[in-house]
PDB file of C-alpha atoms in Angstrom:
ATOM      1  CA  MET A   1      68.819 -24.142  40.515  1.00  0.00           C
ATOM      2  CA  LYS A   2      69.340 -27.742  41.785  1.00  0.00           C
ATOM      3  CA  LYS A   3      66.278 -27.340  43.812  1.00  0.00           C
ATOM      4  CA  GLU A   4      64.286 -26.473  40.603  1.00  0.00           C
ATOM      5  CA  VAL A   5      65.828 -29.437  38.955  1.00  0.00           C
ATOM      6  CA  ILE A   6      64.752 -32.266  41.636  1.00  0.00           C
ATOM      7  CA  PHE A   7      61.397 -30.508  41.959  1.00  0.00           C
ATOM      8  CA  ILE A   8      60.821 -31.105  38.146  1.00  0.00           C
ATOM      9  CA  PHE A   9      62.122 -34.523  38.313  1.00  0.00           C
ATOM     10  CA  VAL A  10      59.768 -35.390  41.155  1.00  0.00           C
ATOM     11  CA  ALA A  11      56.481 -33.445  39.279  1.00  0.00           C
ATOM     12  CA  ILE A  12      57.262 -35.981  36.504  1.00  0.00           C
ATOM     13  CA  ILE A  13      57.401 -38.981  38.595  1.00  0.00           C
ATOM     14  CA  PHE A  14      54.159 -37.850  40.101  1.00  0.00           C
ATOM     15  CA  LEU A  15      52.483 -37.356  36.540  1.00  0.00           C
ATOM     16  CA  VAL A  16      54.195 -40.567  35.081  1.00  0.00           C
ATOM     17  CA  ALA A  17      53.035 -42.577  38.373  1.00  0.00           C
ATOM     18  CA  CYS A  18      49.492 -40.853  38.082  1.00  0.00           C
ATOM     19  CA  ASN A  19      48.945 -41.671  34.077  1.00  0.00           C
ATOM     20  CA  LYS A  20      49.856 -45.357  35.626  1.00  0.00           C
ATOM     21  CA  ASP A  21      47.417 -45.806  37.811  1.00  0.00           C
ATOM     22  CA  LYS A  22      44.682 -44.001  35.637  1.00  0.00           C
ATOM     23  CA  ASP A  23      45.899 -46.954  32.787  1.00  0.00           C
ATOM     24  CA  LYS A  24      45.582 -49.510  35.378  1.00  0.00           C
ATOM     25  CA  ASN A  25      41.944 -48.234  36.629  1.00  0.00           C
ATOM     26  CA  THR A  26      41.125 -48.472  32.469  1.00  0.00           C
ATOM     27  CA  GLU A  27      42.187 -52.013  32.424  1.00  0.00           C
ATOM     28  CA  LYS A  28      40.731 -53.341  35.556  1.00  0.00           C
ATOM     29  CA  TYR A  29      36.815 -53.285  34.808  1.00  0.00           C
ATOM     30  CA  GLN A  30      35.144 -55.403  31.847  1.00  0.00           C
ATOM     31  CA  VAL A  31      31.780 -55.706  30.669  1.00  0.00           C
ATOM     32  CA  THR A  32      29.529 -58.261  28.736  1.00  0.00           C
ATOM     33  CA  VAL A  33      25.861 -58.488  27.703  1.00  0.00           C
ATOM     34  CA  LYS A  34      23.544 -60.699  26.407  1.00  0.00           C
ATOM     35  CA  GLU A  35      19.774 -61.381  26.046  1.00  0.00           C
ATOM     36  CA  ASN A  36      17.706 -62.718  28.922  1.00  0.00           C
ATOM     37  CA  PHE A  37      14.451 -64.034  28.188  1.00  0.00           C
ATOM     38  CA  THR A  38      12.866 -66.314  30.311  1.00  0.00           C
ATOM     39  CA  SER A  39       9.209 -66.926  28.397  1.00  0.00           C
ATOM     40  CA  PRO A  40       9.090 -70.215  26.092  1.00  0.00           C
ATOM     41  CA  PHE A  41       7.028 -67.538  24.205  1.00  0.00           C
ATOM     42  CA  LYS A  42       9.022 -64.421  23.305  1.00  0.00           C
ATOM     43  CA  GLN A  43      12.537 -64.952  22.270  1.00  0.00           C
ATOM     44  CA  LEU A  44      14.550 -62.482  19.939  1.00  0.00           C
ATOM     45  CA  GLU A  45      13.157 -63.623  16.784  1.00  0.00           C
ATOM     46  CA  ASN A  46       9.576 -63.084  17.691  1.00  0.00           C
ATOM     47  CA  ILE A  47       9.888 -59.209  19.185  1.00  0.00           C
ATOM     48  CA  GLN A  48       6.918 -56.637  18.649  1.00  0.00           C
ATOM     49  CA  VAL A  49       6.585 -53.096  18.864  1.00  0.00           C
ATOM     50  CA  GLY A  50       6.241 -52.752  22.700  1.00  0.00           C
ATOM     51  CA  ASP A  51       7.767 -55.371  23.998  1.00  0.00           C
ATOM     52  CA  TYR A  52      10.718 -54.916  26.687  1.00  0.00           C
ATOM     53  CA  ILE A  53      13.778 -56.991  25.420  1.00  0.00           C
ATOM     54  CA  PRO A  54      15.520 -58.231  28.166  1.00  0.00           C
ATOM     55  CA  TYR A  55      19.141 -57.822  28.609  1.00  0.00           C
ATOM     56  CA  GLN A  56      21.662 -58.946  31.231  1.00  0.00           C
ATOM     57  CA  LEU A  57      24.675 -56.750  31.684  1.00  0.00           C
ATOM     58  CA  THR A  58      27.682 -58.425  33.843  1.00  0.00           C
ATOM     59  CA  ILE A  59      30.739 -55.518  34.827  1.00  0.00           C
ATOM     60  CA  THR A  60      33.990 -56.943  36.544  1.00  0.00           C
ATOM     61  CA  ASP A  61      36.052 -54.773  38.064  1.00  0.00           C
ATOM     62  CA  SER A  62      38.851 -55.221  40.842  1.00  0.00           C
ATOM     63  CA  GLU A  63      38.661 -51.414  41.724  1.00  0.00           C
ATOM     64  CA  ARG A  64      36.950 -50.930  45.200  1.00  0.00           C
ATOM     65  CA  ASN A  65      35.292 -47.262  45.082  1.00  0.00           C
ATOM     66  CA  ASP A  66      32.379 -45.819  46.430  1.00  0.00           C
ATOM     67  CA  ASN A  67      32.191 -43.282  43.815  1.00  0.00           C
ATOM     68  CA  ILE A  68      32.218 -45.338  41.188  1.00  0.00           C
ATOM     69  CA  GLU A  69      29.330 -45.155  38.569  1.00  0.00           C
ATOM     70  CA  TYR A  70      29.052 -47.204  35.139  1.00  0.00           C
ATOM     71  CA  ARG A  71      27.426 -45.377  32.197  1.00  0.00           C
ATOM     72  CA  LEU A  72      25.939 -47.383  29.188  1.00  0.00           C
ATOM     73  CA  ALA A  73      24.567 -44.942  26.266  1.00  0.00           C
ATOM     74  CA  PRO A  74      23.548 -45.646  22.882  1.00  0.00           C
ATOM     75  CA  ILE A  75      25.276 -43.997  19.989  1.00  0.00           C
ATOM     76  CA  ASN A  76      23.628 -42.664  17.442  1.00  0.00           C
ATOM     77  CA  GLU A  77      25.883 -43.561  14.342  1.00  0.00           C
ATOM     78  CA  GLU A  78      23.857 -42.999  11.478  1.00  0.00           C
ATOM     79  CA  HIS A  79      20.465 -42.430  10.416  1.00  0.00           C
ATOM     80  CA  SER A  80      19.132 -45.892   9.634  1.00  0.00           C
ATOM     81  CA  TYR A  81      18.715 -48.987  11.909  1.00  0.00           C
ATOM     82  CA  HIS A  82      16.496 -47.078  14.406  1.00  0.00           C
ATOM     83  CA  GLN A  83      19.394 -45.773  16.426  1.00  0.00           C
ATOM     84  CA  LYS A  84      17.683 -42.257  17.959  1.00  0.00           C
ATOM     85  CA  ILE A  85      16.857 -43.176  21.972  1.00  0.00           C
ATOM     86  CA  TRP A  86      13.052 -41.977  22.586  1.00  0.00           C
ATOM     87  CA  VAL A  87      12.132 -41.980  19.119  1.00  0.00           C
ATOM     88  CA  ASP A  88      13.069 -45.675  17.520  1.00  0.00           C
ATOM     89  CA  PHE A  89      13.415 -47.107  21.031  1.00  0.00           C
ATOM     90  CA  GLY A  90      13.394 -46.797  24.867  1.00  0.00           C
ATOM     91  CA  LEU A  91      16.107 -47.724  27.041  1.00  0.00           C
ATOM     92  CA  TYR A  92      15.046 -48.864  30.598  1.00  0.00           C
ATOM     93  CA  LEU A  93      16.149 -50.282  33.964  1.00  0.00           C
ATOM     94  CA  ASN A  94      12.946 -51.926  34.630  1.00  0.00           C
ATOM     95  CA  ASP A  95      10.140 -53.394  32.330  1.00  0.00           C
ATOM     96  CA  GLU A  96       7.263 -51.338  34.012  1.00  0.00           C
ATOM     97  CA  ASP A  97       8.389 -47.802  33.142  1.00  0.00           C
ATOM     98  CA  ASN A  98       6.799 -46.973  30.031  1.00  0.00           C
ATOM     99  CA  ALA A  99       7.459 -43.036  30.087  1.00  0.00           C
ATOM    100  CA  ILE A 100       9.371 -41.363  27.257  1.00  0.00           C
ATOM    101  CA  HIS A 101      12.236 -39.966  29.044  1.00  0.00           C
ATOM    102  CA  LYS A 102      13.842 -37.577  27.164  1.00  0.00           C
ATOM    103  CA  GLU A 103      16.017 -35.826  28.936  1.00  0.00           C
ATOM    104  CA  LYS A 104      17.730 -39.103  29.425  1.00  0.00           C
ATOM    105  CA  SER A 105      20.428 -40.121  27.281  1.00  0.00           C
ATOM    106  CA  TYR A 106      21.784 -43.455  29.561  1.00  0.00           C
ATOM    107  CA  ILE A 107      21.428 -45.314  32.302  1.00  0.00           C
ATOM    108  CA  SER A 108      23.726 -46.190  34.778  1.00  0.00           C
ATOM    109  CA  PHE A 109      24.847 -48.567  37.369  1.00  0.00           C
ATOM    110  CA  ARG A 110      26.362 -47.987  40.796  1.00  0.00           C
ATOM    111  CA  LYS A 111      28.202 -51.276  41.304  1.00  0.00           C
ATOM    112  CA  LYS A 112      29.717 -54.109  39.618  1.00  0.00           C
ATOM    113  CA  GLY A 113      28.207 -57.710  39.034  1.00  0.00           C
ATOM    114  CA  THR A 114      25.041 -58.591  37.115  1.00  0.00           C
ATOM    115  CA  HIS A 115      22.603 -56.203  35.930  1.00  0.00           C
ATOM    116  CA  ASN A 116      18.919 -56.314  34.230  1.00  0.00           C
ATOM    117  CA  PHE A 117      18.216 -53.519  31.764  1.00  0.00           C
ATOM    118  CA  TYR A 118      15.576 -53.855  28.687  1.00  0.00           C
ATOM    119  CA  ILE A 119      15.324 -52.058  25.267  1.00  0.00           C
ATOM    120  CA  ARG A 120      11.627 -51.109  24.063  1.00  0.00           C
ATOM    121  CA  PRO A 121      11.149 -50.908  20.328  1.00  0.00           C
ATOM    122  CA  LEU A 122       8.809 -47.663  19.728  1.00  0.00           C
ATOM    123  CA  MET A 123       8.203 -48.915  15.867  1.00  0.00           C
ATOM    124  CA  PRO A 124       8.979 -51.465  13.628  1.00  0.00           C
ATOM    125  CA  GLY A 125      12.147 -52.044  11.999  1.00  0.00           C
ATOM    126  CA  SER A 126      15.530 -53.898  11.967  1.00  0.00           C
ATOM    127  CA  PHE A 127      17.624 -52.146  15.111  1.00  0.00           C
ATOM    128  CA  LYS A 128      21.475 -52.154  14.809  1.00  0.00           C
ATOM    129  CA  HIS A 129      22.702 -50.344  17.916  1.00  0.00           C
ATOM    130  CA  THR A 130      26.133 -49.205  19.407  1.00  0.00           C
ATOM    131  CA  TYR A 131      26.332 -48.498  22.970  1.00  0.00           C
ATOM    132  CA  GLU A 132      29.217 -47.207  24.890  1.00  0.00           C
ATOM    133  CA  PHE A 133      29.974 -48.433  28.227  1.00  0.00           C
ATOM    134  CA  GLN A 134      31.945 -45.835  30.624  1.00  0.00           C
ATOM    135  CA  LYS A 135      33.398 -46.201  33.964  1.00  0.00           C
ATOM    136  CA  PHE A 136      33.401 -42.655  35.927  1.00  0.00           C
ATOM    137  CA  ILE A 137      34.685 -41.977  39.396  1.00  0.00           C
ATOM    138  CA  ASN A 138      33.458 -38.720  40.997  1.00  0.00           C
ATOM    139  CA  GLY A 139      32.351 -37.980  37.620  1.00  0.00           C
ATOM    140  CA  GLU A 140      35.288 -38.313  35.592  1.00  0.00           C
ATOM    141  CA  ALA A 141      35.510 -40.521  33.012  1.00  0.00           C
ATOM    142  CA  ILE A 142      38.329 -43.531  33.289  1.00  0.00           C
ATOM    143  CA  GLY A 143      40.047 -44.754  30.116  1.00  0.00           C
ATOM    144  CA  ASN A 144      38.181 -45.371  26.933  1.00  0.00           C
ATOM    145  CA  PRO A 145      34.612 -46.433  26.710  1.00  0.00           C
ATOM    146  CA  ILE A 146      33.982 -50.076  26.118  1.00  0.00           C
ATOM    147  CA  LYS A 147      31.447 -50.562  22.770  1.00  0.00           C
ATOM    148  CA  LEU A 148      28.801 -53.187  22.780  1.00  0.00           C
ATOM    149  CA  PHE A 149      26.875 -53.720  20.011  1.00  0.00           C
ATOM    150  CA  ILE A 150      22.799 -55.115  20.107  1.00  0.00           C
ATOM    151  CA  THR A 151      20.824 -56.067  17.315  1.00  0.00           C
ATOM    152  CA  PHE A 152      17.214 -57.180  16.915  1.00  0.00           C
ATOM    153  CA  ASN A 153      13.998 -57.180  14.598  1.00  0.00           C
ATOM    154  CA  ALA A 154      10.472 -55.761  15.749  1.00  0.00           C
ATOM    155  CA  VAL A 155       7.276 -55.572  13.988  1.00  0.00           C
ATOM    156  CA  LYS A 156       3.889 -54.436  14.669  1.00  0.00           C
ATOM    157  CA  ILE A 157       0.677 -56.979  14.182  1.00  0.00           C
ATOM    158  CA  THR A 158      -2.653 -56.099  14.098  1.00  0.00           C
ATOM    159  CA  VAL A 159      -5.494 -58.848  14.621  1.00  0.00           C
ATOM    160  CA  ASP A 160      -8.952 -58.466  13.269  1.00  0.00           C
ATOM    161  CA  ARG A 161     -12.009 -60.706  12.762  1.00  0.00           C
ATOM    162  CA  THR A 162     -11.431 -61.292   9.368  1.00  0.00           C
ATOM    163  CA  TYR A 163      -7.655 -60.395   8.421  1.00  0.00           C
ATOM    164  CA  PHE A 164      -4.222 -59.843  10.031  1.00  0.00           C
ATOM    165  CA  LYS A 165      -1.237 -57.636   9.106  1.00  0.00           C
ATOM    166  CA  ILE A 166       2.471 -57.805  10.136  1.00  0.00           C
ATOM    167  CA  ASP A 167       4.418 -54.266   9.216  1.00  0.00           C
ATOM    168  CA  ASP A 168       8.392 -54.881   9.620  1.00  0.00           C
ATOM    169  CA  GLY A 169       9.443 -51.294   9.295  1.00  0.00           C
ATOM    170  CA  ASP A 170       9.048 -48.417   6.425  1.00  0.00           C
ATOM    171  CA  GLU A 171      12.667 -47.835   5.862  1.00  0.00           C
ATOM    172  CA  PRO A 172      15.094 -49.319   2.868  1.00  0.00           C
ATOM    173  CA  THR A 173      17.109 -51.550   5.573  1.00  0.00           C
ATOM    174  CA  ASP A 174      13.835 -52.639   7.383  1.00  0.00           C
ATOM    175  CA  ASN A 175      13.554 -56.398   5.536  1.00  0.00           C
ATOM    176  CA  TYR A 176      12.922 -58.710   8.603  1.00  0.00           C
ATOM    177  CA  LEU A 177       9.774 -60.380   6.408  1.00  0.00           C
ATOM    178  CA  SER A 178      10.424 -58.428   3.428  1.00  0.00           C
ATOM    179  CA  THR A 179      13.031 -60.302   1.973  1.00  0.00           C
ATOM    180  CA  LYS A 180      11.597 -60.947  -1.672  1.00  0.00           C
ATOM    181  CA  GLU A 181      14.030 -64.111  -2.679  1.00  0.00           C
ATOM    182  CA  ILE A 182      12.131 -66.058   0.154  1.00  0.00           C
ATOM    183  CA  GLU A 183       8.492 -67.548  -0.364  1.00  0.00           C
ATOM    184  CA  GLN A 184       6.698 -67.440   2.788  1.00  0.00           C
ATOM    185  CA  ARG A 185       3.192 -68.687   3.936  1.00  0.00           C
ATOM    186  CA  TYR A 186       1.539 -68.172   6.881  1.00  0.00           C
ATOM    187  CA  GLU A 187      -0.019 -70.530   9.762  1.00  0.00           C
ATOM    188  CA  VAL A 188      -2.204 -69.174  12.444  1.00  0.00           C
ATOM    189  CA  LYS A 189      -4.368 -70.989  15.458  1.00  0.00           C
ATOM    190  CA  VAL A 190      -7.521 -68.552  16.086  1.00  0.00           C
ATOM    191  CA  VAL A 191     -10.080 -68.796  18.700  1.00  0.00           C
ATOM    192  CA  PHE A 192     -13.434 -67.117  18.469  1.00  0.00           C
ATOM    193  CA  VAL A 193     -15.943 -67.146  21.624  1.00  0.00           C
ATOM    194  CA  ASN A 194     -20.005 -68.069  21.275  1.00  0.00           C
ATOM    195  CA  TYR A 195     -22.553 -67.723  23.823  1.00  0.00           C
ATOM    196  CA  ASP A 196     -25.409 -70.115  24.123  1.00  0.00           C
ATOM    197  CA  ASN A 197     -29.193 -69.282  24.984  1.00  0.00           C
ATOM    198  CA  GLU A 198     -28.404 -69.662  28.295  1.00  0.00           C
ATOM    199  CA  GLY A 199     -25.324 -67.423  28.315  1.00  0.00           C
ATOM    200  CA  ARG A 200     -22.886 -70.042  28.778  1.00  0.00           C
ATOM    201  CA  ILE A 201     -19.472 -69.394  27.011  1.00  0.00           C
ATOM    202  CA  PHE A 202     -18.131 -71.833  24.314  1.00  0.00           C
ATOM    203  CA  TYR A 203     -15.180 -71.527  22.539  1.00  0.00           C
ATOM    204  CA  ASN A 204     -14.393 -72.480  18.480  1.00  0.00           C
ATOM    205  CA  SER A 205     -11.011 -72.736  17.594  1.00  0.00           C
ATOM    206  CA  PHE A 206      -9.725 -73.534  14.171  1.00  0.00           C
ATOM    207  CA  SER A 207      -6.270 -73.635  11.955  1.00  0.00           C
ATOM    208  CA  GLU A 208      -5.545 -72.057   8.394  1.00  0.00           C
ATOM    209  CA  TYR A 209      -2.851 -71.873   6.255  1.00  0.00           C
ATOM    210  CA  GLY A 210      -2.140 -69.684   3.234  1.00  0.00           C
ATOM    211  CA  ASP A 211       0.227 -67.282   1.289  1.00  0.00           C
ATOM    212  CA  PHE A 212       1.538 -64.579   3.411  1.00  0.00           C
ATOM    213  CA  THR A 213       2.200 -60.963   2.521  1.00  0.00           C
ATOM    214  CA  ILE A 214       4.196 -58.050   4.533  1.00  0.00           C
ATOM    215  CA  ASN A 215       2.634 -54.633   5.554  1.00  0.00           C
ATOM    216  CA  GLU A 216      -0.913 -55.810   3.636  1.00  0.00           C
ATOM    217  CA  LYS A 217      -3.948 -57.501   5.298  1.00  0.00           C
ATOM    218  CA  ASN A 218      -4.028 -61.103   5.120  1.00  0.00           C
ATOM    219  CA  TYR A 219      -7.469 -62.321   4.887  1.00  0.00           C
ATOM    220  CA  LEU A 220      -8.695 -65.175   6.697  1.00  0.00           C
ATOM    221  CA  LYS A 221     -10.373 -67.971   4.475  1.00  0.00           C
ATOM    222  CA  PHE A 222     -12.593 -69.312   7.121  1.00  0.00           C
ATOM    223  CA  ILE A 223     -14.794 -67.267   9.534  1.00  0.00           C
ATOM    224  CA  PRO A 224     -17.035 -68.739  12.076  1.00  0.00           C
ATOM    225  CA  GLU A 225     -19.597 -67.048  14.121  1.00  0.00           C
ATOM    226  CA  GLY A 226     -18.709 -65.332  17.201  1.00  0.00           C
ATOM    227  CA  ASN A 227     -16.541 -62.411  18.326  1.00  0.00           C
ATOM    228  CA  LEU A 228     -12.517 -62.959  17.967  1.00  0.00           C
ATOM    229  CA  GLU A 229     -10.907 -64.147  21.061  1.00  0.00           C
ATOM    230  CA  ARG A 230      -7.574 -64.119  20.062  1.00  0.00           C
ATOM    231  CA  TYR A 231      -5.111 -65.641  17.743  1.00  0.00           C
ATOM    232  CA  ASP A 232      -3.418 -68.503  19.699  1.00  0.00           C
ATOM    233  CA  SER A 233      -0.286 -68.410  17.148  1.00  0.00           C
ATOM    234  CA  LEU A 234       0.645 -67.009  14.280  1.00  0.00           C
ATOM    235  CA  GLY A 235       3.392 -68.208  12.449  1.00  0.00           C
ATOM    236  CA  ILE A 236       5.266 -67.022   9.526  1.00  0.00           C
ATOM    237  CA  ILE A 237       7.145 -70.228   7.611  1.00  0.00           C
ATOM    238  CA  GLN A 238      10.008 -69.137   5.325  1.00  0.00           C
ATOM    239  CA  LYS A 239      10.953 -71.736   2.866  1.00  0.00           C
ATOM    240  CA  ILE A 240      14.785 -71.408   2.858  1.00  0.00           C
ATOM    241  CA  SER A 241      15.443 -74.523   0.102  1.00  0.00           C
ATOM    242  CA  ASP A 242      13.405 -77.410  -0.898  1.00  0.00           C
ATOM    243  CA  SER A 243      14.192 -79.504   2.430  1.00  0.00           C
ATOM    244  CA  GLN A 244      14.201 -76.421   5.006  1.00  0.00           C
ATOM    245  CA  ASN A 245      11.973 -74.195   6.444  1.00  0.00           C
ATOM    246  CA  PHE A 246      12.580 -71.394   9.464  1.00  0.00           C
ATOM    247  CA  VAL A 247       9.263 -70.589  11.186  1.00  0.00           C
ATOM    248  CA  ILE A 248       8.852 -67.560  12.968  1.00  0.00           C
ATOM    249  CA  THR A 249       6.007 -67.989  15.580  1.00  0.00           C
ATOM    250  CA  TYR A 250       3.787 -65.059  17.475  1.00  0.00           C
ATOM    251  CA  TYR A 251       1.604 -65.750  20.387  1.00  0.00           C
ATOM    252  CA  ASN A 252      -1.442 -64.956  22.106  1.00  0.00           C
ATOM    253  CA  LEU A 253      -2.655 -61.911  20.093  1.00  0.00           C
ATOM    254  CA  LYS A 254      -5.395 -60.114  20.847  1.00  0.00           C
ATOM    255  CA  PRO A 255      -8.032 -58.097  18.848  1.00  0.00           C
ATOM    256  CA  ASN A 256      -6.781 -54.739  17.448  1.00  0.00           C
ATOM    257  CA  ASN A 257      -3.362 -56.589  19.307  1.00  0.00           C
ATOM    258  CA  SER A 258      -0.890 -53.319  20.423  1.00  0.00           C
ATOM    259  CA  ASN A 259       1.472 -53.327  22.810  1.00  0.00           C
ATOM    260  CA  PHE A 260       2.306 -49.944  22.634  1.00  0.00           C
TER     261      PHE A 260
END
């Protein structure tokens, strides 16, 4: 009887110790995420469909173990805000991967430190995402996942010789450029290309201002001769107040522009 009591007592101590170790493992790691843009022409406010939005993930972990894996998985919490992976967006470890990996629901990292990953919107809209960051050892989840929140807007832009069109999504929550209370105008710089009789190329550029309408064709008022080369810039000017404007500018837009 005494031996049985001692055995039970030892087993309880062992289980408590294991739970304490597990709690310690849970507390040892942390993670942060932030945007990681490197181009002055691409920022969070001018994302287009097909862009690879760069993010930087920093993992701190005091534990040393060769069998650690960290997983980042999007959570589909509701039907709105484009939360379905490989339908609304793609999740990548590099910006050269354009495949649709329908069998993958997360990305993983094997080491602590700083890592890059990319979110690629596959349709226009307002995106509000929740991600779970989970540590695993030998395939077993350690502690509770850490929640990370990421939001952005993406538009689809079509440019033509005579007009441009910007779509910001079809869902009721897709309202990046659809706010009726805000007056919006456009400012565009367009470049046309021509050839003289000797075949030499020359360019003709012009700027234009006008009223902007979302999800509809906005026709240019002045159209010079030649072929459309590009829109150097297309700015949407939102009048916040009598003394304040907010400008969203998209750069280097090609005819029949589409990143995706």
